[in-house]
Amino acid sequence: MSITATRESVPRTASSLHLSPDVISTPYLSVVIPIYNEEESISTLYTRLTTALEELGCSYEIIAVDDGSRDRSFAILREQAQQDPRLRVVRFRRNFGQTAAFSAGFDRARGEVIITIDADLQNDPADIGRLLAKMDEGYDVVSGWRARRQDPFFSRRLPSIIANGLISRITGVALHDYGCSLKAYRAEVVQEIRLYGELHRFIPAVASWQGVEVAEIPVHHEARKFGQSKYGMGRIVRVLLDLITVRFLLSYSTRPMQIFGLLGLLSMLGGLIPAIYLTAIKLIDYSVSIGDRPLLLLAVLLIVIGVQFISLGLIGELVVRVYYESRSQPIYAVREEINQAPKVREVTA
Ligand code: UDP
Ligand code: MG
C-alpha cells in the first residue's frame, strides 16, 4: 500500500491528523494565498513573507493558489517554486473566486496552523507572529482586524462597517472585520468546514458556532499599490445573500419547517387581511366593486412572489449543501500543481 493510500484512509479528525506517522515531516504552518492577476506584487510578497516566516523559526509551507490569472502570476510563481520546495503552487483552470482558492489551499495544507493572507501586499506578513501568539493563548481562530484600513471610504469602508455590524448581529459572533483575509486557524477547525459561494468570510462565525474560541487582533493594512481590487459593489449583494444562508444554516437547517412554516403563515395572514377587508366592504355595500384594485393585487402578488423566492432560495441552499457534502466535490478544477505534497485530506479522485 502506498503512503498516500494509507494517509487517505485515515479519518479526517483532529487527533488522527496529529497521530499520523508522517507528522514529523509535515510543517507546522501552512500559509494559503489566493492569487488572481497579482503579477506586480508576488515577488515582494514572497520576500516579505519568507523573511517574516524565517524569523518565526517554525517549519512552514506556502500554498499559492493561482485562481486562473491571465497575467504572469503563474509564471512568476513557478520560477520561485522551482527554487523553494516550501512554496507549493496550485493552478486553477479558470477563475473560481477567492473562496474556492482558500478551499483548495485548505484541502492541501499539511500544517497544524493555517494562515490566510492576501497577495496584494495590503496585509503585512510581519503580523503573522502576533496572530500565532494570540493563538497560543488558547484560541482556535484568530482574525485580523484592519483597524486603520487603507481603502476608499464610501465604496469600501462604509459598506464594510455596515456589513460587519450586520454579520455580527445576525451570527452572534461579534468581530470588527469579517473581510480581513489575514487570519490564523487551527487546521482541523477550518478543514471541517465546507466552503462555497463567498463563504470564506464567515468561517469565524461558523467555527464559533461549532464551539471553538475566536479572537480578533488589530493588524496593519496598506493601500493597494499594484493592480486593482478584484471586487466591485456587486460583492455587497453577494455577501448579504450569503449572510442569509449562513444564518439559515446555523439555526434552521435541521428544522426547515420552523422557518418555511412561519413564512407560510405570515404570507397567509398578509393575504387574509386584505381579503377580509374587501369581503367586508362587499358585504356592507354590494354595489361597491372590489375587483379593480390594482395596488392591492400588486401588493398581494409581490408578497407571494417574495415568499416563494426566499423559500426556493433556502431549499436551493440545502440542496447545494447536500450535493457538495455527499459527493465531496471540490468547488474548483486544477490545471497543474508544483511541489505537490502527498495529500493528507481526501480531495478529488
Ligand atoms: N482573489 C482571487 N480570486 C478572485 C478575486 C480575488 O484569488 O476571484 C485574490 C486576490 O488576488 C487577492 C485577494 O483575493 O490576493 C483579495 O482580493 P482583493 O485585494 O481584490 O480584495 P479587496 O482587498 O479589495 O477586498
Ligand atoms: Mg486587497
Short mmCIF file of C-alpha atoms and ligand atoms in Angstrom, two decimals:
data_model
loop_
_atom_site.label_atom_id
_atom_site.label_comp_id
_atom_site.label_asym_id
_atom_site.label_seq_id
_atom_site.Cartn_x
_atom_site.Cartn_y
_atom_site.Cartn_z
CA MET A 1 0.00 0.00 0.00
CA SER A 2 1.37 3.37 -0.92
CA ILE A 3 1.93 6.09 1.62
CA THR A 4 -0.73 8.21 0.00
CA ALA A 5 -3.29 5.47 0.27
CA THR A 6 -2.53 4.96 3.95
CA ARG A 7 -2.94 8.63 4.59
CA GLU A 8 -6.16 8.86 2.74
CA SER A 9 -7.64 6.02 4.70
CA VAL A 10 -7.04 7.88 7.96
CA PRO A 11 -10.28 9.51 9.10
CA ARG A 12 -10.27 13.29 8.97
CA THR A 13 -10.39 14.11 12.63
CA ALA A 14 -8.08 16.33 14.61
CA SER A 15 -6.48 13.57 16.63
CA SER A 16 -5.84 11.31 13.66
CA LEU A 17 -4.15 14.13 11.79
CA HIS A 18 -1.80 14.61 14.69
CA LEU A 19 -1.13 10.94 15.17
CA SER A 20 -0.42 10.18 11.54
CA PRO A 21 3.07 8.66 11.12
CA ASP A 22 4.47 11.45 8.96
CA VAL A 23 3.65 14.17 11.43
CA ILE A 24 7.33 14.92 11.99
CA SER A 25 8.00 15.75 8.39
CA THR A 26 4.96 17.96 7.95
CA PRO A 27 5.35 21.67 8.52
CA TYR A 28 3.83 23.45 11.50
CA LEU A 29 2.47 26.37 9.48
CA SER A 30 0.66 26.43 6.16
CA VAL A 31 0.25 29.84 4.59
CA VAL A 32 -2.52 29.98 1.98
CA ILE A 33 -2.51 32.81 -0.57
CA PRO A 34 -5.27 33.36 -3.16
CA ILE A 35 -3.85 34.97 -6.28
CA TYR A 36 -5.72 36.50 -9.17
CA ASN A 37 -3.72 38.73 -11.51
CA GLU A 38 -1.19 39.96 -8.96
CA GLU A 39 1.99 39.82 -11.05
CA GLU A 40 3.48 43.04 -9.66
CA SER A 41 3.03 42.02 -6.03
CA ILE A 42 4.11 38.38 -5.93
CA SER A 43 7.88 38.76 -5.71
CA THR A 44 7.75 41.36 -2.96
CA LEU A 45 5.14 39.33 -1.12
CA TYR A 46 7.28 36.19 -1.36
CA THR A 47 10.34 38.00 0.02
CA ARG A 48 8.47 39.67 2.85
CA LEU A 49 6.59 36.52 3.71
CA THR A 50 9.65 34.26 3.81
CA THR A 51 11.55 36.84 5.88
CA ALA A 52 8.69 37.00 8.38
CA LEU A 53 8.35 33.20 8.50
CA GLU A 54 12.11 32.62 8.89
CA GLU A 55 12.07 35.00 11.84
CA LEU A 56 9.35 32.96 13.49
CA GLY A 57 11.65 29.95 13.33
CA CYS A 58 8.97 27.31 12.79
CA SER A 59 8.66 24.96 9.83
CA TYR A 60 6.27 26.17 7.18
CA GLU A 61 4.91 25.73 3.69
CA ILE A 62 3.38 28.37 1.44
CA ILE A 63 0.48 27.30 -0.73
CA ALA A 64 -0.09 29.81 -3.50
CA VAL A 65 -3.35 29.26 -5.34
CA ASP A 66 -3.39 30.84 -8.76
CA ASP A 67 -7.07 31.45 -9.33
CA GLY A 68 -6.97 31.47 -13.12
CA SER A 69 -4.78 34.57 -13.50
CA ARG A 70 -4.44 35.92 -17.01
CA ASP A 71 -1.21 37.82 -16.35
CA ARG A 72 2.26 36.47 -15.49
CA SER A 73 1.35 35.50 -11.92
CA PHE A 74 1.71 31.77 -12.53
CA ALA A 75 5.00 32.09 -14.43
CA ILE A 76 6.48 34.10 -11.56
CA LEU A 77 5.23 31.61 -9.00
CA ARG A 78 6.61 28.68 -10.98
CA GLU A 79 10.02 30.27 -11.14
CA GLN A 80 10.08 30.84 -7.41
CA ALA A 81 8.69 27.40 -6.60
CA GLN A 82 11.45 25.73 -8.59
CA GLN A 83 13.94 27.25 -6.18
CA ASP A 84 11.99 26.82 -2.99
CA PRO A 85 10.31 23.46 -2.25
CA ARG A 86 8.40 25.08 0.58
CA LEU A 87 6.46 27.09 -1.96
CA ARG A 88 3.69 24.96 -3.41
CA VAL A 89 1.62 26.26 -6.29
CA VAL A 90 -1.84 25.18 -7.34
CA ARG A 91 -3.12 26.49 -10.64
CA PHE A 92 -6.85 26.58 -11.35
CA ARG A 93 -8.26 26.02 -14.80
CA ARG A 94 -10.20 29.25 -14.64
CA ASN A 95 -11.15 31.94 -12.14
CA PHE A 96 -13.19 30.21 -9.45
CA GLY A 97 -13.12 33.01 -6.86
CA GLN A 98 -11.36 33.68 -3.60
CA THR A 99 -13.42 31.21 -1.58
CA ALA A 100 -12.53 28.38 -3.96
CA ALA A 101 -8.87 29.40 -3.76
CA PHE A 102 -8.94 29.24 0.02
CA SER A 103 -10.73 25.92 -0.17
CA ALA A 104 -8.03 24.44 -2.43
CA GLY A 105 -5.37 25.73 -0.03
CA PHE A 106 -7.11 24.23 2.99
CA ASP A 107 -7.51 20.90 1.19
CA ARG A 108 -3.77 20.75 0.62
CA ALA A 109 -2.49 22.33 3.81
CA ARG A 110 -0.49 19.94 6.00
CA GLY A 111 0.33 22.32 8.82
CA GLU A 112 -1.27 22.34 12.26
CA VAL A 113 -1.99 26.01 11.86
CA ILE A 114 -3.21 27.63 8.66
CA ILE A 115 -2.63 31.29 7.91
CA THR A 116 -4.53 33.05 5.13
CA ILE A 117 -3.18 36.23 3.62
CA ASP A 118 -3.96 38.33 0.52
CA ALA A 119 -1.43 38.53 -2.29
CA ASP A 120 -1.81 42.25 -2.94
CA LEU A 121 0.52 43.39 -0.11
CA GLN A 122 -2.37 45.01 1.75
CA ASN A 123 -1.75 42.64 4.67
CA ASP A 124 1.59 42.68 6.46
CA PRO A 125 3.30 39.25 6.82
CA ALA A 126 5.04 40.60 9.92
CA ASP A 127 1.69 40.37 11.73
CA ILE A 128 1.66 36.55 11.47
CA GLY A 129 3.76 36.23 14.64
CA ARG A 130 1.19 38.21 16.60
CA LEU A 131 -1.66 36.06 15.29
CA LEU A 132 0.23 32.95 16.44
CA ALA A 133 0.98 34.47 19.84
CA LYS A 134 -2.73 35.16 20.31
CA MET A 135 -3.50 31.61 19.26
CA ASP A 136 -1.13 30.31 21.92
CA GLU A 137 -3.36 31.97 24.49
CA GLY A 138 -5.85 29.22 23.71
CA TYR A 139 -7.78 30.38 20.66
CA ASP A 140 -8.60 28.24 17.63
CA VAL A 141 -9.28 31.08 15.21
CA VAL A 142 -7.55 34.46 15.33
CA SER A 143 -8.91 37.03 12.92
CA GLY A 144 -7.10 40.15 11.78
CA TRP A 145 -8.84 43.49 12.17
CA ARG A 146 -7.78 46.20 9.75
CA ALA A 147 -8.16 48.89 12.39
CA ARG A 148 -6.71 51.58 10.12
CA ARG A 149 -7.96 50.31 6.86
CA GLN A 150 -6.41 51.99 3.82
CA ASP A 151 -9.26 51.71 1.36
CA PRO A 152 -11.68 54.30 -0.06
CA PHE A 153 -14.38 55.26 2.44
CA PHE A 154 -17.63 55.24 0.50
CA SER A 155 -17.08 52.29 -1.80
CA ARG A 156 -15.22 50.08 0.70
CA ARG A 157 -15.11 51.02 4.34
CA LEU A 158 -18.68 52.20 4.79
CA PRO A 159 -20.29 49.08 3.23
CA SER A 160 -17.84 47.03 5.25
CA ILE A 161 -18.76 48.71 8.55
CA ILE A 162 -22.44 48.08 7.87
CA ALA A 163 -21.79 44.50 6.74
CA ASN A 164 -19.67 43.71 9.79
CA GLY A 165 -22.34 45.10 12.09
CA LEU A 166 -24.99 43.03 10.37
CA ILE A 167 -22.93 39.85 10.30
CA SER A 168 -22.01 40.26 13.97
CA ARG A 169 -25.65 40.75 14.97
CA ILE A 170 -27.05 38.02 12.82
CA THR A 171 -24.44 35.36 13.51
CA GLY A 172 -23.96 36.36 17.14
CA VAL A 173 -20.17 36.42 16.71
CA ALA A 174 -19.01 40.00 17.14
CA LEU A 175 -15.99 40.83 15.01
CA HIS A 176 -14.99 44.26 13.71
CA ASP A 177 -13.69 42.96 10.43
CA TYR A 178 -15.01 39.82 8.83
CA GLY A 179 -13.49 40.77 5.49
CA CYS A 180 -9.83 40.78 6.54
CA SER A 181 -8.04 37.89 4.86
CA LEU A 182 -5.21 37.78 7.36
CA LYS A 183 -6.36 35.11 9.76
CA ALA A 184 -4.97 32.13 11.62
CA TYR A 185 -6.87 28.90 12.06
CA ARG A 186 -6.21 25.58 13.71
CA ALA A 187 -6.20 23.31 10.69
CA GLU A 188 -8.78 20.85 11.94
CA VAL A 189 -11.27 23.65 12.54
CA VAL A 190 -11.15 25.06 9.04
CA GLN A 191 -10.79 21.74 7.26
CA GLU A 192 -14.07 20.53 8.70
CA ILE A 193 -15.97 23.41 7.12
CA ARG A 194 -17.06 23.06 3.53
CA LEU A 195 -16.81 26.30 1.60
CA TYR A 196 -18.71 27.66 -1.35
CA GLY A 197 -20.08 30.99 -2.58
CA GLU A 198 -18.45 33.87 -0.69
CA LEU A 199 -18.50 31.87 2.49
CA HIS A 200 -14.83 32.19 3.42
CA ARG A 201 -15.51 35.38 5.32
CA PHE A 202 -18.00 33.59 7.56
CA ILE A 203 -15.58 30.90 8.76
CA PRO A 204 -15.10 32.55 12.18
CA ALA A 205 -18.88 32.65 12.66
CA VAL A 206 -19.40 29.05 11.58
CA ALA A 207 -16.40 27.90 13.61
CA SER A 208 -17.56 29.73 16.71
CA TRP A 209 -20.95 28.14 16.35
CA GLN A 210 -19.17 24.76 16.40
CA GLY A 211 -17.80 25.71 19.79
CA VAL A 212 -14.27 26.90 19.10
CA GLU A 213 -12.74 30.03 20.57
CA VAL A 214 -12.44 33.00 18.23
CA ALA A 215 -10.30 36.07 18.90
CA GLU A 216 -9.55 39.23 16.96
CA ILE A 217 -6.43 41.42 16.96
CA PRO A 218 -5.70 44.66 15.08
CA VAL A 219 -3.34 44.20 12.13
CA HIS A 220 -1.65 46.56 9.74
CA HIS A 221 -3.20 47.42 6.43
CA GLU A 222 -1.73 49.17 3.45
CA ALA A 223 -3.27 50.72 0.39
CA ARG A 224 -3.16 48.62 -2.75
CA LYS A 225 -0.06 49.66 -4.68
CA PHE A 226 -0.35 47.49 -7.77
CA GLY A 227 -3.23 46.28 -9.85
CA GLN A 228 -6.85 46.75 -8.94
CA SER A 229 -9.24 45.33 -6.42
CA LYS A 230 -10.94 42.29 -7.89
CA TYR A 231 -14.30 43.24 -6.48
CA GLY A 232 -16.90 45.89 -7.20
CA MET A 233 -20.11 46.85 -5.46
CA GLY A 234 -21.66 43.54 -6.54
CA ARG A 235 -19.89 41.87 -3.66
CA ILE A 236 -22.15 43.68 -1.17
CA VAL A 237 -25.21 41.92 -2.52
CA ARG A 238 -23.46 38.55 -2.65
CA VAL A 239 -22.26 38.87 0.93
CA LEU A 240 -25.74 39.85 2.11
CA LEU A 241 -27.26 36.81 0.42
CA ASP A 242 -24.60 34.57 1.92
CA LEU A 243 -25.36 36.06 5.30
CA ILE A 244 -28.99 34.96 4.99
CA THR A 245 -27.75 31.49 4.04
CA VAL A 246 -25.33 31.29 6.96
CA ARG A 247 -27.99 32.41 9.39
CA PHE A 248 -30.40 29.88 7.95
CA LEU A 249 -27.89 27.05 8.01
CA LEU A 250 -26.81 27.89 11.54
CA SER A 251 -30.27 27.95 13.04
CA TYR A 252 -32.85 26.30 10.86
CA SER A 253 -31.15 23.74 8.68
CA THR A 254 -32.19 20.85 10.87
CA ARG A 255 -35.79 22.08 11.16
CA PRO A 256 -36.68 23.86 7.92
CA MET A 257 -40.39 23.70 8.72
CA GLN A 258 -39.83 26.23 11.50
CA ILE A 259 -38.90 28.88 9.02
CA PHE A 260 -40.90 27.77 5.99
CA GLY A 261 -43.97 27.27 8.15
CA LEU A 262 -43.58 30.67 9.74
CA LEU A 263 -43.14 32.37 6.39
CA GLY A 264 -46.13 30.49 5.02
CA LEU A 265 -48.30 31.55 7.95
CA LEU A 266 -47.16 35.15 7.67
CA SER A 267 -47.92 35.26 3.98
CA MET A 268 -51.33 33.70 4.51
CA LEU A 269 -52.04 36.33 7.15
CA GLY A 270 -50.83 39.05 4.79
CA GLY A 271 -53.26 37.74 2.19
CA LEU A 272 -56.15 37.20 4.58
CA ILE A 273 -56.27 40.72 5.99
CA PRO A 274 -56.95 42.47 2.66
CA ALA A 275 -59.25 39.62 1.66
CA ILE A 276 -61.37 40.05 4.81
CA TYR A 277 -61.32 43.80 4.35
CA LEU A 278 -62.57 43.51 0.76
CA THR A 279 -65.19 40.94 1.71
CA ALA A 280 -66.45 43.25 4.45
CA ILE A 281 -66.74 46.17 2.02
CA LYS A 282 -68.61 43.97 -0.39
CA LEU A 283 -70.96 42.70 2.31
CA ILE A 284 -71.72 46.18 3.63
CA ASP A 285 -72.42 47.64 0.21
CA TYR A 286 -72.98 45.18 -2.57
CA SER A 287 -72.68 47.86 -5.24
CA VAL A 288 -69.01 48.61 -4.47
CA SER A 289 -66.67 46.98 -6.92
CA ILE A 290 -63.56 45.35 -5.35
CA GLY A 291 -62.20 43.66 -8.40
CA ASP A 292 -60.49 46.77 -9.76
CA ARG A 293 -57.91 47.47 -7.06
CA PRO A 294 -54.59 47.10 -8.92
CA LEU A 295 -52.47 48.26 -5.99
CA LEU A 296 -53.91 45.59 -3.79
CA LEU A 297 -53.35 42.95 -6.41
CA LEU A 298 -49.79 44.12 -6.83
CA ALA A 299 -49.12 44.02 -3.09
CA VAL A 300 -50.50 40.53 -2.73
CA LEU A 301 -48.61 39.37 -5.76
CA LEU A 302 -45.34 40.80 -4.51
CA ILE A 303 -45.71 39.25 -1.10
CA VAL A 304 -46.46 35.85 -2.53
CA ILE A 305 -43.63 36.04 -5.02
CA GLY A 306 -41.22 37.24 -2.35
CA VAL A 307 -42.07 34.36 -0.09
CA GLN A 308 -41.73 31.93 -2.96
CA PHE A 309 -38.33 33.25 -3.85
CA ILE A 310 -36.99 33.14 -0.31
CA SER A 311 -38.25 29.63 0.22
CA LEU A 312 -36.86 28.48 -3.06
CA GLY A 313 -33.52 30.10 -2.25
CA LEU A 314 -33.31 28.34 1.08
CA ILE A 315 -34.32 24.98 -0.33
CA GLY A 316 -31.73 25.56 -3.02
CA GLU A 317 -29.08 26.20 -0.39
CA LEU A 318 -29.94 22.95 1.33
CA VAL A 319 -29.76 21.07 -1.91
CA VAL A 320 -26.42 22.64 -2.80
CA ARG A 321 -25.10 21.69 0.60
CA VAL A 322 -26.24 18.11 0.29
CA TYR A 323 -24.83 17.99 -3.21
CA TYR A 324 -21.36 19.18 -2.23
CA GLU A 325 -21.15 17.29 1.02
CA SER A 326 -22.38 13.95 -0.21
CA ARG A 327 -20.12 13.88 -3.24
CA SER A 328 -17.22 15.81 -1.65
CA GLN A 329 -16.98 17.51 -4.96
CA PRO A 330 -14.43 20.34 -4.88
CA ILE A 331 -15.65 23.75 -5.97
CA TYR A 332 -12.66 24.21 -8.26
CA ALA A 333 -10.76 22.43 -11.03
CA VAL A 334 -6.96 22.23 -11.01
CA ARG A 335 -4.84 22.59 -14.13
CA GLU A 336 -1.46 21.83 -12.59
CA GLU A 337 0.45 21.74 -9.34
CA ILE A 338 4.08 22.45 -8.49
CA ASN A 339 5.84 20.91 -5.47
CA GLN A 340 2.79 18.84 -4.83
CA ALA A 341 2.94 17.11 -1.45
CA PRO A 342 1.21 13.84 -0.56
CA LYS A 343 -2.38 14.52 0.34
CA VAL A 344 -3.43 14.32 3.93
CA ARG A 345 -7.07 15.07 3.22
CA GLU A 346 -9.19 13.34 0.69
CA VAL A 347 -9.75 15.68 -2.17
CA THR A 348 -10.59 14.80 -5.74
CA ALA A 349 -10.01 11.36 -7.13
N1 UDP B 1 -8.59 36.93 -5.47
C1 UDP B 1 -8.69 35.65 -6.00
N2 UDP B 1 -9.72 35.36 -6.84
C2 UDP B 1 -10.68 36.28 -7.17
C3 UDP B 1 -10.59 37.57 -6.60
C4 UDP B 1 -9.55 37.86 -5.75
O1 UDP B 1 -7.85 34.79 -5.72
O2 UDP B 1 -11.58 35.96 -7.95
C5 UDP B 1 -7.47 37.25 -4.56
C6 UDP B 1 -6.69 38.48 -4.94
O3 UDP B 1 -5.65 38.19 -5.84
C7 UDP B 1 -6.17 38.94 -3.59
C8 UDP B 1 -7.28 38.54 -2.64
O4 UDP B 1 -8.03 37.53 -3.31
O5 UDP B 1 -4.99 38.25 -3.22
C9 UDP B 1 -8.17 39.71 -2.26
O6 UDP B 1 -8.66 40.36 -3.40
P1 UDP B 1 -8.74 41.95 -3.48
O7 UDP B 1 -7.49 42.57 -2.97
O8 UDP B 1 -9.14 42.30 -4.86
O9 UDP B 1 -9.94 42.26 -2.48
P2 UDP B 1 -10.06 43.57 -1.54
O10 UDP B 1 -8.77 43.72 -0.80
O11 UDP B 1 -10.32 44.70 -2.46
O12 UDP B 1 -11.20 43.23 -0.64
MG MG B 2 -6.91 43.76 -1.43
#
